[in-house]
Short mmCIF file of C-alpha atoms and ligand atoms in Angstrom, two decimals:
data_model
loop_
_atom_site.label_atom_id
_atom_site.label_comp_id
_atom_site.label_asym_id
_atom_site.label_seq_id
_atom_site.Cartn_x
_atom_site.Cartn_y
_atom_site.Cartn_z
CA UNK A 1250 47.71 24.39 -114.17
CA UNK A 1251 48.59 23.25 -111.19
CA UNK A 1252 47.40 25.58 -108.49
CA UNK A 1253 48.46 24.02 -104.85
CA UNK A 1254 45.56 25.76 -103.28
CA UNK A 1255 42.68 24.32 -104.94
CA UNK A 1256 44.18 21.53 -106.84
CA UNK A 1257 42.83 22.60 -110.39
CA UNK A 1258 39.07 22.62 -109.15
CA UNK A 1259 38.49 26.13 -109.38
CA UNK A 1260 37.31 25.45 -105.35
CA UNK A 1261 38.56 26.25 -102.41
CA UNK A 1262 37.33 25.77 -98.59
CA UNK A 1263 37.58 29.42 -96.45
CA UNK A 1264 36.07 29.51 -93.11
CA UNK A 1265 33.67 32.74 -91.96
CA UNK A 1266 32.77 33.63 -88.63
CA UNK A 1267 33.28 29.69 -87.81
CA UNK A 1268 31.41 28.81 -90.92
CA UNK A 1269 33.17 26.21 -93.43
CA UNK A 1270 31.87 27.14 -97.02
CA UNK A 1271 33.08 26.55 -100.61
CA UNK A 1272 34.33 29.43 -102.50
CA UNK A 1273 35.82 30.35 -105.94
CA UNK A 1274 39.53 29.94 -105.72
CA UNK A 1275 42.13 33.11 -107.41
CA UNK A 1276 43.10 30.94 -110.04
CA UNK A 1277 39.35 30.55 -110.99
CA UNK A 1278 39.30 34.52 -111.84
CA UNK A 1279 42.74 34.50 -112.87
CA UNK A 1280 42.01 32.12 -115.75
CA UNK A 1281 38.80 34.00 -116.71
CA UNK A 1282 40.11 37.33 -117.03
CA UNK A 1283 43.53 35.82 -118.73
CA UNK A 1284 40.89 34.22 -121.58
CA UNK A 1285 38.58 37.51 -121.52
CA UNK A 1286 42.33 39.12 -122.79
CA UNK A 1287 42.86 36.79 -125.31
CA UNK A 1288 39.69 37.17 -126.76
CA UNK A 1289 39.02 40.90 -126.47
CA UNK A 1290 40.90 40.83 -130.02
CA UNK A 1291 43.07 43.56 -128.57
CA UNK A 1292 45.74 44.45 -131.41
CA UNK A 1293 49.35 43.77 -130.65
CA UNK A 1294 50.20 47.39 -131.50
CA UNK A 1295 47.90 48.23 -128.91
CA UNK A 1296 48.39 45.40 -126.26
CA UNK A 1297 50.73 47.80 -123.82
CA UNK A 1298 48.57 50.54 -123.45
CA UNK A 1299 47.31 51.42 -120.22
CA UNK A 1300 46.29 55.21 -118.61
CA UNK A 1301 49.58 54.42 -116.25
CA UNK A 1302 51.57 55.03 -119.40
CA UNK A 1303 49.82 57.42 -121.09
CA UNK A 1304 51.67 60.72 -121.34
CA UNK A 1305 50.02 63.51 -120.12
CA UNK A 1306 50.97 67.23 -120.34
CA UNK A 1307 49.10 70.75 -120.16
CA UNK A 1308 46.47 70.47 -122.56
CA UNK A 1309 43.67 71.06 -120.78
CA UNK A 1310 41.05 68.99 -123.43
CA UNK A 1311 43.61 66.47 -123.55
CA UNK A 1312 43.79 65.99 -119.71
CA UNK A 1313 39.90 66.05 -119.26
CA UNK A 1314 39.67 63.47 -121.95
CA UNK A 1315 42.18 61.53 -119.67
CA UNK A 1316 40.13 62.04 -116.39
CA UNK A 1317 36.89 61.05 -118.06
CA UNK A 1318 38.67 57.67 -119.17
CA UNK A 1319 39.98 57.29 -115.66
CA UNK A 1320 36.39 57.76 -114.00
CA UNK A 1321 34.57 55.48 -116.63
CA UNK A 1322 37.45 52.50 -115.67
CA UNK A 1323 36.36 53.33 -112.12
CA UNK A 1324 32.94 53.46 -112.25
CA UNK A 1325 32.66 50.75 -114.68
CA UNK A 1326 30.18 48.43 -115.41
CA UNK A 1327 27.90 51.32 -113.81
CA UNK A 1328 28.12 53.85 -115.97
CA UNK A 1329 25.00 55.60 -117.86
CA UNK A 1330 26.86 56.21 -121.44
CA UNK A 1331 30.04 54.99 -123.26
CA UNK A 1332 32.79 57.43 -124.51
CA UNK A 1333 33.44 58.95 -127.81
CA UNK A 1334 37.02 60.04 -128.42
CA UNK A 1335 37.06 62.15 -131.25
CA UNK A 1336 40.35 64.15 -132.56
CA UNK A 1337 43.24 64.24 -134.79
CA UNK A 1338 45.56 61.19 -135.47
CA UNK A 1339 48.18 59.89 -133.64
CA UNK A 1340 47.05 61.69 -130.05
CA UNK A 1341 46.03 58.45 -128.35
CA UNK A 1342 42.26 58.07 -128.87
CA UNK A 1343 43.05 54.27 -129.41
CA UNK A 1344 45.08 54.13 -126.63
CA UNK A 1345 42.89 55.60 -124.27
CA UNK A 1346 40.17 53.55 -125.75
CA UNK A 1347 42.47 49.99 -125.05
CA UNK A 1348 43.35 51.21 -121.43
CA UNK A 1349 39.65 51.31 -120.60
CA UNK A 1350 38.74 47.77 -122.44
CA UNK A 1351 42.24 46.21 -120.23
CA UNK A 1352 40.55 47.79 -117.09
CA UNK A 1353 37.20 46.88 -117.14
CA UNK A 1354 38.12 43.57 -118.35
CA UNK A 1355 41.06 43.55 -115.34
CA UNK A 1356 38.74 44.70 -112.88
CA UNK A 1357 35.69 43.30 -113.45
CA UNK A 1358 36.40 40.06 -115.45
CA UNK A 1359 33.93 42.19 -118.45
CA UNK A 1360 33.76 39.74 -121.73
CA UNK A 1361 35.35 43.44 -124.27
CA UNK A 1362 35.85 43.50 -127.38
CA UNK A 1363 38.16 46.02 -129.41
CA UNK A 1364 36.90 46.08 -133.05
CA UNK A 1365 38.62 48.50 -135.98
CA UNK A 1366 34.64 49.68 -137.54
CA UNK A 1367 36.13 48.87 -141.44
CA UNK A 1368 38.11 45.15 -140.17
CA UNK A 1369 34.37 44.62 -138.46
CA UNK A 1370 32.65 45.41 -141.59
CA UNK A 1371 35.04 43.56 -143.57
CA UNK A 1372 34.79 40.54 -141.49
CA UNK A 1373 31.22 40.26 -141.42
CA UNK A 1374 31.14 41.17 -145.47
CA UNK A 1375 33.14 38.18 -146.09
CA UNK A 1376 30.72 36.23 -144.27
CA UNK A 1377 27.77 37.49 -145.63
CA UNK A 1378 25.18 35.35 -147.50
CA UNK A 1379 21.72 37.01 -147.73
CA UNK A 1380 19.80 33.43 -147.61
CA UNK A 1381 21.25 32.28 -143.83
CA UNK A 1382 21.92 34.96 -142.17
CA UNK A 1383 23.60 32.96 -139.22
CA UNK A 1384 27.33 33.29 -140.33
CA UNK A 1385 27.21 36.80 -140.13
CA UNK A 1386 25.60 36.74 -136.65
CA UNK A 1387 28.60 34.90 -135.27
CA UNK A 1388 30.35 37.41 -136.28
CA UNK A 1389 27.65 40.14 -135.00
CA UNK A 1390 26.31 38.04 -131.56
CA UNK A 1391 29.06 39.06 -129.65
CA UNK A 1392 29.74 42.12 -130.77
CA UNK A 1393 26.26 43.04 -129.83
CA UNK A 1394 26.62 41.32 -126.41
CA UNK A 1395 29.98 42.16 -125.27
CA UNK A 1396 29.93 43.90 -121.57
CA UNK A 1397 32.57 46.96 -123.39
CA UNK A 1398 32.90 47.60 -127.10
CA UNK A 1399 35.73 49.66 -128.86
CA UNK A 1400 34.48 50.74 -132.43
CA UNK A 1401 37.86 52.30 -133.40
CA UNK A 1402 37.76 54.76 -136.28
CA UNK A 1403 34.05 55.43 -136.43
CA UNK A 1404 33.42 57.41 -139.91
CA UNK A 1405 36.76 55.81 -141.40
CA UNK A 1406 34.39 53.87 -144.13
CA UNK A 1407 32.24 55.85 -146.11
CA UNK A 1408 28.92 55.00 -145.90
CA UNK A 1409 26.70 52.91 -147.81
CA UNK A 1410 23.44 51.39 -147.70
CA UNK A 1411 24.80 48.60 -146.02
CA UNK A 1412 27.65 50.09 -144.16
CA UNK A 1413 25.00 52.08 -142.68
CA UNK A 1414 22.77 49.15 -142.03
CA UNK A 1415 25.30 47.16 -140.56
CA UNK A 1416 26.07 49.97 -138.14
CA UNK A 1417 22.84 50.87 -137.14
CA UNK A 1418 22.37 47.72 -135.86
CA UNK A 1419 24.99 47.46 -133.94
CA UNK A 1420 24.71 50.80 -132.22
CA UNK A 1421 21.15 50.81 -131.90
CA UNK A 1422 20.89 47.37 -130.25
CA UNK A 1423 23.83 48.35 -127.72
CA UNK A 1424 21.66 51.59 -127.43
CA UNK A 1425 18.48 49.39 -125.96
CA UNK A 1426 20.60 47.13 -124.17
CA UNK A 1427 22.17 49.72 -122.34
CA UNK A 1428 25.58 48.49 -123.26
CA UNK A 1429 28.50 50.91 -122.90
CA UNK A 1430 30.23 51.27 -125.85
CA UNK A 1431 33.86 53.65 -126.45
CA UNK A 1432 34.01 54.73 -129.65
CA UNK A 1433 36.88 57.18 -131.42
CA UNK A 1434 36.71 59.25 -134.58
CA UNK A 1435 39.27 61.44 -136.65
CA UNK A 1436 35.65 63.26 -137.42
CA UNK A 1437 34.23 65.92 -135.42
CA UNK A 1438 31.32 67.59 -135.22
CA UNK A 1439 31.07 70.66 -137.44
CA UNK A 1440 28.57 72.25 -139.58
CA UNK A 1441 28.23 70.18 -142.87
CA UNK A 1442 29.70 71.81 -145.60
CA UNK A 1443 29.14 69.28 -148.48
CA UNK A 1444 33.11 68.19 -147.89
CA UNK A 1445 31.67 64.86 -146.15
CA UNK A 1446 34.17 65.64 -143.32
CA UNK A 1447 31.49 66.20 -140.50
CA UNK A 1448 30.71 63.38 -138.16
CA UNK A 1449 27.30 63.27 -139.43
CA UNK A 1450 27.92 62.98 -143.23
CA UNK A 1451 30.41 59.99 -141.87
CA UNK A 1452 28.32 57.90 -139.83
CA UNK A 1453 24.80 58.98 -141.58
CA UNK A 1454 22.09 60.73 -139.21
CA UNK A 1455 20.10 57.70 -137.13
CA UNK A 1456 23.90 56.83 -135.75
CA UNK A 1457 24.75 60.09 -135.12
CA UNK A 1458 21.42 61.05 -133.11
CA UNK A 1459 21.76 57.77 -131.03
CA UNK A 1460 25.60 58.33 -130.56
CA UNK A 1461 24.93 61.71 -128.67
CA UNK A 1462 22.57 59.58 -126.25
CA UNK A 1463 24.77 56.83 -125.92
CA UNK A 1464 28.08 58.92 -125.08
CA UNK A 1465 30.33 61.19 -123.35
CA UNK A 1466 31.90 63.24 -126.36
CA UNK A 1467 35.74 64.03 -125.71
CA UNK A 1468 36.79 66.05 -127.95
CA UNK A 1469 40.48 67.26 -128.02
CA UNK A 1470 43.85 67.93 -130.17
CA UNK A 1471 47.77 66.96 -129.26
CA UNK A 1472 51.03 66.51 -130.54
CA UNK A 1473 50.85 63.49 -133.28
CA UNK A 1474 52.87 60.75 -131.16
CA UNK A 1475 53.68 59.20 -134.46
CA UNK A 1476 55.94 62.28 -135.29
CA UNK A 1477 57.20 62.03 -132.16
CA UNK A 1478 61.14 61.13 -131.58
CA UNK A 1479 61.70 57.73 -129.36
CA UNK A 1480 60.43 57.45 -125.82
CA UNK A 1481 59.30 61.34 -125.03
CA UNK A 1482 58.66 63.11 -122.16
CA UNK A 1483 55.62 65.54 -121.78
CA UNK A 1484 57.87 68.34 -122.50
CA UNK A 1485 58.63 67.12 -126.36
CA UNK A 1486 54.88 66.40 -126.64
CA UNK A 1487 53.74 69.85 -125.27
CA UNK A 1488 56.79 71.31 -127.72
CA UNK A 1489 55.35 69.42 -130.74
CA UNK A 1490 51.57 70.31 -129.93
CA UNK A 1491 52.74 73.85 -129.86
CA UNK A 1492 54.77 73.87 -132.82
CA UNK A 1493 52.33 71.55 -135.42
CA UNK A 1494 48.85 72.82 -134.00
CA UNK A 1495 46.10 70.66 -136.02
CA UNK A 1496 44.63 72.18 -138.74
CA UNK A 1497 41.17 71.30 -137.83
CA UNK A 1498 41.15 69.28 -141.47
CA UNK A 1499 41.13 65.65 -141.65
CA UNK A 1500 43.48 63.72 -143.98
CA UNK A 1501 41.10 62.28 -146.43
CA UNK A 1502 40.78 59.07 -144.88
CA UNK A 1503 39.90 57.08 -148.32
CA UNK A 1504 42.92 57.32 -149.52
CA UNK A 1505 43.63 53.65 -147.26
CA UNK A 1506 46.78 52.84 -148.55
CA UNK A 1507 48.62 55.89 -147.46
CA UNK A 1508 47.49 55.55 -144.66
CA UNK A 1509 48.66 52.21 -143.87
CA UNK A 1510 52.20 53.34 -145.12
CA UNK A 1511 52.03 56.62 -142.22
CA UNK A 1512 50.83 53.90 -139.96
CA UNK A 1513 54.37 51.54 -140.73
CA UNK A 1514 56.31 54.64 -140.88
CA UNK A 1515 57.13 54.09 -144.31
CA UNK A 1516 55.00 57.63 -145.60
CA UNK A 1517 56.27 61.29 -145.08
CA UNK A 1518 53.32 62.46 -145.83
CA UNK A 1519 52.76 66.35 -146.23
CA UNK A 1520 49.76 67.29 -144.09
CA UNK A 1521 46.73 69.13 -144.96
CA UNK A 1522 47.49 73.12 -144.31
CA UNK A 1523 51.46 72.83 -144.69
CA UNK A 1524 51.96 70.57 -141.86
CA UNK A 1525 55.00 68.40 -142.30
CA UNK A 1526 54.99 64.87 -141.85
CA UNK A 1527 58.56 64.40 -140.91
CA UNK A 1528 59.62 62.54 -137.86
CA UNK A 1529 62.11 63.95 -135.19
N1 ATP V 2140 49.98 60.73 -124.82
C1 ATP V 2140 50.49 59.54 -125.15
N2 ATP V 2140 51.27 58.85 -124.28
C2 ATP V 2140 51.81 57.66 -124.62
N3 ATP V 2140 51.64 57.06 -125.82
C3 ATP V 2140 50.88 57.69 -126.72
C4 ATP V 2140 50.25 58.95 -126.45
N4 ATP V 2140 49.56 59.34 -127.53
C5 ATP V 2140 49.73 58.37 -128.43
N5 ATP V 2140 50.52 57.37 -127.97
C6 ATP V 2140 50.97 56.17 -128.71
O1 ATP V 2140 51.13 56.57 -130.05
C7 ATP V 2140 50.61 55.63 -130.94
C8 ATP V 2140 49.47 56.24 -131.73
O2 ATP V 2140 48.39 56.52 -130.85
P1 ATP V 2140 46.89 56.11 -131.20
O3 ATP V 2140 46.91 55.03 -132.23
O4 ATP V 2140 46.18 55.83 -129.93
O5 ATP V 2140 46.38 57.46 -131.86
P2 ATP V 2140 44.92 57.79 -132.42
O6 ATP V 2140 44.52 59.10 -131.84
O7 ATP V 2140 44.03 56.64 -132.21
O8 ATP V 2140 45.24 58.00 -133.99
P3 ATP V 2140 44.30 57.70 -135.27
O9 ATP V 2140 43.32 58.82 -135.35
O10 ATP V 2140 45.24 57.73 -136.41
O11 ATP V 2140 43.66 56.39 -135.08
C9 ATP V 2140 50.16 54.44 -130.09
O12 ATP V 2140 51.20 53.50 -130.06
C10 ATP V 2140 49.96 55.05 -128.70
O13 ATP V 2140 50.25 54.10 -127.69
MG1 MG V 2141 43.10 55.30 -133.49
ZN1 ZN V 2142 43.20 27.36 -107.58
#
């Protein structure tokens, strides 16, 4: 409140080639993009990342996953497809994924949206009721509508008949809309072995065809960042990529409640293939 140059109307007189005409004053698009922020439900754990401090060091699929994220932030909101950031945890999918929702919304004053896929289906379960269907389409409209959408964790829920539903209709309806979506998955693609630990057997087949339409894969590995001492450098990432390579094998991702305690810190957990869990 309180702008001296338009006096809290949003309006501001600028003169062109002699011309006198009305035009939207700073504050105007300040204010917008501040309340695009606040409502791109942006998670605090996630509210400082930005490509600026995203570490980078040589890992090739690391670093093109970085310059693909740095072209879709410039190109955006013309760009053909979304992203899909797919890898093991702790190497900055999410992060990457935030720094591109903060940009577009920065840049372009874009209405984002960051959802975690199992909080979205848990939000709109709770206000489910099969006669009206209009609570859960508050929930739904603007995920649908929203200029950028982060599905975090794609594949983290297994499926069900209504998980997949649910799902469906939110990709699909971004898919004919043409609305980019980033998505990011501890799931790659791999042959199906009956394990459920392909991308496919996660997110069902009509997701997964649509998904390769829809998106730029970016596939790549890195040290965990979670099992990473205080404030490193590149060289103590490279160091840890080289010395905890991923296994290629997921942690089995229904087991939630370990997972929330690796997420605190409070879990040492021993990782699939030997890999230790320990921090430092
Ligand atoms: N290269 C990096 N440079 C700076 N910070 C990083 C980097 N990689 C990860 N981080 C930080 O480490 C934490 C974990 O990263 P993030 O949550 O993005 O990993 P993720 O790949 O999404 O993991 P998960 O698969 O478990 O969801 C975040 O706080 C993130 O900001
Ligand atoms: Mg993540
Ligand atoms: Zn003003």
């Amino acid at each position: 409140m309180g702008c001296v140059v338009c006096e809290d109307t949003g309006w501001k007189a600028v003169e062109q080639d002699g011309v006198r005409r009305m035009a939207r004053c700073d504050c105007w698009r300040e204010e917008i993009i501040r309340r695009r922020l606040a409502d791109a439900r942006i998670p605090k754990r996630y509210q400082h990342c930005d490509l600026s401090n995203f570490i980078t060091y040589p890992n090739e699929k690391l670093q093109n996953a970085v310059a693909s994220v740095k072209k879709f932030c410039e190109r955006f909101p013309v760009v053909d497809k979304g992203l899909f950031l797919i890898g093991p945890p702790g190497i900055g999918k999410s992060h990457l994924a935030v720094s591109a929702l903060k940009q577009a919304i920065l840049r372009c004053g874009a209405r984002g949206l960051f959802y975690d896929v199992r909080e979205l289906l848990k939000l709109i379960r709770s206000t489910y009721n099969p006669v009206v269907k209009t609570a859960e389409m508050e929930v739904l409209r603007p995920v649908l509508d929203a200029d950028l959408l982060v599905l975090d964790d794609m594949g983290a829920e297994k499926t069900s008949e209504w998980v997949e539903e649910t799902l469906n209709l939110v990709v699909n309806t971004r898919y004919n809309e043409r609305r980019p979506t980033i998505f990011t998955s501890n799931y790659e693609e791999k042959e199906q072995t009956g394990a459920g630990d392909s991308l496919l057997e996660r997110v069902g087949f009509r997701i997964h065809s649509r998904l390769f339409e829809m998106c730029d894969f970016l596939e790549y590995d890195g040290a965990d960042f979670r099992h990473a001492p205080p404030n490193p450098g590149p060289d103590t990432l490279f160091g840890l990529w080289k010395l905890h390579p991923p296994t290629g094998r997921m942690p089995d991702r229904t087991q939630g409640p370990a997972r929330a305690q690796l997420r605190d810190g409070k879990a040492d957990l021993k990782w699939p293939g030997g890999r230790a869990g320990s921090r430092g």
